[in-house]
CSV table of C-alpha atoms in Angstrom, one decimal:
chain,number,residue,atom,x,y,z
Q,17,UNK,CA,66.1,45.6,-3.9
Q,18,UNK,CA,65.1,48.6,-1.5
Q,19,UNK,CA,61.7,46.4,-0.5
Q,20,UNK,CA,63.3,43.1,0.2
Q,21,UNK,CA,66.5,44.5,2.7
Q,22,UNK,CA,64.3,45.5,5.2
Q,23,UNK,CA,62.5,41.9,5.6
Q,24,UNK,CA,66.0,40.4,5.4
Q,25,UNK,CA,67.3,43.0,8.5
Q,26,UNK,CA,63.8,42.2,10.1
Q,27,UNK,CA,64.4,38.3,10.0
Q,28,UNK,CA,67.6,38.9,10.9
Q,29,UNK,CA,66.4,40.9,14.1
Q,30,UNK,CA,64.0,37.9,15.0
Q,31,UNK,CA,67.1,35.0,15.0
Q,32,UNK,CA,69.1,37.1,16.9
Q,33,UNK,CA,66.2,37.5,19.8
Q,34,UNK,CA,65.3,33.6,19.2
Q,35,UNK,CA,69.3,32.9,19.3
Q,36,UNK,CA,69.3,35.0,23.1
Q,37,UNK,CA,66.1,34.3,24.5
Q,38,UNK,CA,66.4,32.5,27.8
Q,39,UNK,CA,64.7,28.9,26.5
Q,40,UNK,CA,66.9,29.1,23.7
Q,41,UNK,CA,70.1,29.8,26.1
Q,42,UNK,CA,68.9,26.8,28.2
Q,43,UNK,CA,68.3,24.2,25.4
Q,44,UNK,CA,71.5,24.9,23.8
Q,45,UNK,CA,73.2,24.4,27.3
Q,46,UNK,CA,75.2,21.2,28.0
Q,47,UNK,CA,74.1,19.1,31.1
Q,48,UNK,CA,76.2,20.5,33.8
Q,49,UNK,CA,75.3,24.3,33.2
Q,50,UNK,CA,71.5,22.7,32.3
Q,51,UNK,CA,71.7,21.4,36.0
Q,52,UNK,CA,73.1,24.5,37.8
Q,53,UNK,CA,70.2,26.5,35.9
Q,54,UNK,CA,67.1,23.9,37.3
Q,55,UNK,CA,68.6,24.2,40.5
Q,56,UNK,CA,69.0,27.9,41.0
Q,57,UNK,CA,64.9,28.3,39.2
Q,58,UNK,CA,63.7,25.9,42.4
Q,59,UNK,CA,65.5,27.6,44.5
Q,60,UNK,CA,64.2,31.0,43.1
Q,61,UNK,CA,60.6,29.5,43.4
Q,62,UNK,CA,61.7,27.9,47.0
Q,63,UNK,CA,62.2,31.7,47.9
Q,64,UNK,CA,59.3,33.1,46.7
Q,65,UNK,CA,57.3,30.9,48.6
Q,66,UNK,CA,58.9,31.4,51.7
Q,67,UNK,CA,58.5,35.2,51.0
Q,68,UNK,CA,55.1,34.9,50.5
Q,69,UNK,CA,54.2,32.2,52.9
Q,70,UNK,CA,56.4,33.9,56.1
Q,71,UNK,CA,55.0,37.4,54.9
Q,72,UNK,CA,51.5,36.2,55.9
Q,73,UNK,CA,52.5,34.3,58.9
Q,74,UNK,CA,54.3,37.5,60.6
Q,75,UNK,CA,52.0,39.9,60.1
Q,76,UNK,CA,49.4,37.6,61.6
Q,77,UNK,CA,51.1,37.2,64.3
Q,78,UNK,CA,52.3,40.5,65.1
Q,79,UNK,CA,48.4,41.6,64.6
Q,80,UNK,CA,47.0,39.3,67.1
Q,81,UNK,CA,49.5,40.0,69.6
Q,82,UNK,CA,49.1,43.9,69.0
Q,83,UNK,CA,45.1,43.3,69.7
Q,84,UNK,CA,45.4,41.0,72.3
Q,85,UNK,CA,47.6,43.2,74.4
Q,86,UNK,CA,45.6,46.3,74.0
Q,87,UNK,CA,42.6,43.9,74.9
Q,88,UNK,CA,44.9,42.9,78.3
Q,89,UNK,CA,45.7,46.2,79.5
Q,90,UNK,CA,41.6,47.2,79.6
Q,91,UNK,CA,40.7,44.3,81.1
Q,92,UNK,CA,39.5,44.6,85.0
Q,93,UNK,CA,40.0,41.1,85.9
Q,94,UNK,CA,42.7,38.8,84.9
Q,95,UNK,CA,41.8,35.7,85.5
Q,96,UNK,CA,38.7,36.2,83.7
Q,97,UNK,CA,40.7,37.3,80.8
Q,98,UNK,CA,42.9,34.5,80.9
Q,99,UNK,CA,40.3,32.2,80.9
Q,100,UNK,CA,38.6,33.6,77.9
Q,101,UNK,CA,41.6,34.4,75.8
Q,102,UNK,CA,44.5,33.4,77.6
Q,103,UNK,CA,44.7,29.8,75.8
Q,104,UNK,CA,45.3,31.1,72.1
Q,105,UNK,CA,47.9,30.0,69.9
Q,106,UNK,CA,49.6,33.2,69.5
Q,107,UNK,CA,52.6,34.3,71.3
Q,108,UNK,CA,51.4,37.2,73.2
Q,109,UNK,CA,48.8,34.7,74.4
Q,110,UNK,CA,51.7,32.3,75.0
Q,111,UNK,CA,53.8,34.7,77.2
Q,112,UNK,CA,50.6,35.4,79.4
Q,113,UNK,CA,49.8,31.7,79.8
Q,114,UNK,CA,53.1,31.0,81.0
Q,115,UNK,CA,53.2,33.5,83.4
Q,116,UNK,CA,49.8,32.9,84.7
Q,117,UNK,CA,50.4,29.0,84.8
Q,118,UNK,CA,53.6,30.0,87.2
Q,119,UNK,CA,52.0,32.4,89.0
Q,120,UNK,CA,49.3,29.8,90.0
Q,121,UNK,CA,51.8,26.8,90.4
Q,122,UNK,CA,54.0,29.6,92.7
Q,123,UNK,CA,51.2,30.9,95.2
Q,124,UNK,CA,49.3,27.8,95.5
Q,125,UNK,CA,51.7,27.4,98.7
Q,126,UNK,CA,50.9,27.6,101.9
Q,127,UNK,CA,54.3,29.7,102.4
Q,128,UNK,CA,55.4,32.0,99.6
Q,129,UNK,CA,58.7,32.2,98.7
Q,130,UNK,CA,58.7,35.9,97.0
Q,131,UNK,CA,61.9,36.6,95.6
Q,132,UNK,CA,61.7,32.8,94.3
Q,133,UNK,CA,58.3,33.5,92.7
Q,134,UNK,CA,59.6,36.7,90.7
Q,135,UNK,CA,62.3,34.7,89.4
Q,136,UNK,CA,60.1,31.8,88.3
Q,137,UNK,CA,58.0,34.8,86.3
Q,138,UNK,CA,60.9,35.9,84.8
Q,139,UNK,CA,62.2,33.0,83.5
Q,140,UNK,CA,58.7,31.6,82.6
Q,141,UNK,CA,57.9,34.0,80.4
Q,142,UNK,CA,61.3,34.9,78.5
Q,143,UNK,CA,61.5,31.5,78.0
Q,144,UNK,CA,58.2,31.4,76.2
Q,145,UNK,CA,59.0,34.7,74.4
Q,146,UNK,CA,62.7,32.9,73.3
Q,147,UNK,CA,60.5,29.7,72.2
Q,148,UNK,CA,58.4,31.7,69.8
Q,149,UNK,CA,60.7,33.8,68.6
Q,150,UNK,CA,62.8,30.8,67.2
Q,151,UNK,CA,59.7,29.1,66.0
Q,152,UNK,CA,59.1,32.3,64.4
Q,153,UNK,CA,62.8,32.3,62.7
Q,154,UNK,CA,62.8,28.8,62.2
Q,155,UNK,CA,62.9,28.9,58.3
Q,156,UNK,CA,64.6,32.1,58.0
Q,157,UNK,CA,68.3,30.0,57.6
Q,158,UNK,CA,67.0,29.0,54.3
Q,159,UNK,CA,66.8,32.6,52.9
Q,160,UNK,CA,69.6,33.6,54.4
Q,161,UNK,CA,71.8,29.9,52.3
Q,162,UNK,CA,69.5,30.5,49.0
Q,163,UNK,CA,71.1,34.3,49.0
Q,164,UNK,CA,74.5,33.0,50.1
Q,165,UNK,CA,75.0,30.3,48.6
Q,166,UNK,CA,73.1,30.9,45.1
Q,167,UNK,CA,75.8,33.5,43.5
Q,168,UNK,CA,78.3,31.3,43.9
Q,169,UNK,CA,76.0,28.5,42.4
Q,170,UNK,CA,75.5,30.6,39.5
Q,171,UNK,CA,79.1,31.3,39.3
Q,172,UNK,CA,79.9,27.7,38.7
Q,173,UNK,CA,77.8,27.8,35.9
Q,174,UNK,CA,79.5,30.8,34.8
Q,175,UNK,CA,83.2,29.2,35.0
Q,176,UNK,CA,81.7,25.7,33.4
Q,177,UNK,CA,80.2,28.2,30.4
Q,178,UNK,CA,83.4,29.9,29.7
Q,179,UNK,CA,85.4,26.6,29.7
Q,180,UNK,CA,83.1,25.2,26.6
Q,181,UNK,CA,83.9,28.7,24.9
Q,182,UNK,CA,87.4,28.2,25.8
Q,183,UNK,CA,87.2,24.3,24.4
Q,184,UNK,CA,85.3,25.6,21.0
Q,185,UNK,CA,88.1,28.0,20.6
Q,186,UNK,CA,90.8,24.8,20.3
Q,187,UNK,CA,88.6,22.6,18.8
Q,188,UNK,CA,87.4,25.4,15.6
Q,189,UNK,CA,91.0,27.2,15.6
Q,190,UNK,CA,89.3,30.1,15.9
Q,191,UNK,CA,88.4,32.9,18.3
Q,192,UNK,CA,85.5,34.6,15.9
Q,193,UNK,CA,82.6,35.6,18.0
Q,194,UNK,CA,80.1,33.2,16.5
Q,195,UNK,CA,82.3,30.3,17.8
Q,196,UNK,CA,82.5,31.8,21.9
Q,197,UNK,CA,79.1,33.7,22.0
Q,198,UNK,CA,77.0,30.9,22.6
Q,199,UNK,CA,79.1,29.4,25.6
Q,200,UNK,CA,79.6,32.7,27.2
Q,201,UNK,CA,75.7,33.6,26.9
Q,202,UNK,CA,75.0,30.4,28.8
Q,203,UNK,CA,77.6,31.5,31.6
Q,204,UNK,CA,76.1,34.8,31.8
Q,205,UNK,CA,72.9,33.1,32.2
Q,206,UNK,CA,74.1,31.1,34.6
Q,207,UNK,CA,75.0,33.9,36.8
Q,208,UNK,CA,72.1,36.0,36.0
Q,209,UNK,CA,69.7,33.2,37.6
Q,210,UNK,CA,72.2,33.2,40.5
Q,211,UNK,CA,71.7,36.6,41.0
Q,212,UNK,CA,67.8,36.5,40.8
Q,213,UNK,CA,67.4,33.6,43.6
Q,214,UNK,CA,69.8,34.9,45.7
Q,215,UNK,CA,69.1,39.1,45.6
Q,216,UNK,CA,65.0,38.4,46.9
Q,217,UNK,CA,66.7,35.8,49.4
Q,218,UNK,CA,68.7,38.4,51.1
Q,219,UNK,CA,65.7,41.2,51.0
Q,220,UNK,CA,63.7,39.2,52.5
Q,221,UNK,CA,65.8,37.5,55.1
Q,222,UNK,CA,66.8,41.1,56.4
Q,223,UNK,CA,63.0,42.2,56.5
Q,224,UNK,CA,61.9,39.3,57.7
Q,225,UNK,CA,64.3,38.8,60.5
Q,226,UNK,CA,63.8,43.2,61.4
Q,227,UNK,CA,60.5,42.0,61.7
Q,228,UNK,CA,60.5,38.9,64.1
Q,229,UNK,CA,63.1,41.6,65.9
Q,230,UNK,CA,60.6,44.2,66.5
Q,231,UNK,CA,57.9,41.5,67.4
Q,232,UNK,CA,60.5,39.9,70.3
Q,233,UNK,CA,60.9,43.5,71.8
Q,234,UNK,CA,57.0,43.8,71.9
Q,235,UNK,CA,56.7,40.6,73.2
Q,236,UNK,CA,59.2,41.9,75.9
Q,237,UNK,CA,57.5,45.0,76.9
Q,238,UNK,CA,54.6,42.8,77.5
Q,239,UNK,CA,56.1,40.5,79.6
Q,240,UNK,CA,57.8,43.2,82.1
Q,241,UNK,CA,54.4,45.2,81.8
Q,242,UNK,CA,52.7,41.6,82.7
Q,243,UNK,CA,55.6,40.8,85.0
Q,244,UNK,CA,55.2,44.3,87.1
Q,245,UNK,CA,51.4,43.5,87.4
Q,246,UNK,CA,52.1,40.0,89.1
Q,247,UNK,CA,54.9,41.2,91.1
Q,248,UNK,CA,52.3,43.9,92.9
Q,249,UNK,CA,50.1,41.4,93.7
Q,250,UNK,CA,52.5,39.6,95.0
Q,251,UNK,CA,53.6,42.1,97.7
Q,252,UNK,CA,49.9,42.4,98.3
Q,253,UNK,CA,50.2,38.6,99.4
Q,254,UNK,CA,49.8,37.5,102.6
């Protein structure tokens, strides 16, 4: 008897983990809760793409811009820089091609209209800066839906779950715990999955948009830096 108690508290032990695991919580889930569950898992992998994709694309971005304006400010000649570099598909690159393409269009006249010009420059280039800055952030409303809307997602689920326990309860005329455990796991579930789409969602949303934040105000300095430059030589105009 002493030799065959443990095996029987040892099988015991591996129904109970079989009876919780996650597969077994989804297979033992009806259709509604079985939806809600897919659903939140796509948008969980939805998310980590986005992390992982944007995560790339950012810090590209922010290192080409970093290099390229160090490059800028040693350069001796600007035109010559512009037409080596000044044509990439970055946005620092961006912001100096839209100044330089309106400082060209501007002085090309016969008669220059200063003030005219500096306002041209201005808006030229914060419009380019505003441009990539939402091409940037473009995806970013996603994350930010996932991690608002997937709690409440998963709270659906939960709320469907505890019905079923609720509706075992009348239909066995009984409240023992084997009866209610398995409808109130799958709500938990529910909710847990919710929580696990939507928590990386709302990192990364906050990150991601701190980022694109400190990247526009680079971008900015850069432009008035650029701006400053142009604006000299045009008083030097005559």
């Amino acid at each position: 008897m002493s030799l065959a108690m443990p095996a029987v508290g040892a099988m015991g032990a591996v129904t109970a983990n079989a009876a919780i695991s996650p597969l077994h919580l989804f297979l033992q889930a009806d259709i509604v809760v079985k939806g809600v569950m897919i659903g939140l898992l796509l948008a969980s992998i939805w998310t980590w793409a986005m992390i992982i994709g944007f995560s790339f694309t950012l810090r590209k971005a922010s290192k080409q811009s970093s290099a390229f304006e160090g490059d800028f400010w040693k350069a001796e000649d600007i035109d010559r820089f512009y037409e080596a570099r000044g044509k990439a598909e970055f946005p620092a690159a961006k912001v100096m091609a839209a100044g330089v393409s309106e400082w060209r269009r501007s002085t090309a006249q016969k008669v220059i209209d200063r003030d005219g010009t500096r306002d041209r420059l201005h808006t030229a280039m914060n419009s380019t800066i505003a441009s990539e800055v939402d091409r940037l952030s473009d995806r970013l409303n996603i994350l930010a839906t996932i991690g608002s809307v997937a709690p409440f997602v998963g709270l659906f689920g939960t709320v469907w779950g505890i019905m079923r326990a609720f509706t075992a309860i009348a239909a066995e005329q009984q409240s023992s715990l084997a009866v209610v455990a398995p409808g109130i796991a799958e709500a938990l579930f529910a909710t847990a999955i919710g929580l696990f789409a939507a928590i990386p969602a709302v990192i990364a949303y906050n990150r991601f948009s701190h980022g694109i934040n400190r990247l526009e105000t680079r971008l900015s300095r850069f432009a008035d830096g650029f701006y400053s430059t142009l604006s000299r030589e045009l008083e030097a105009q005559r």
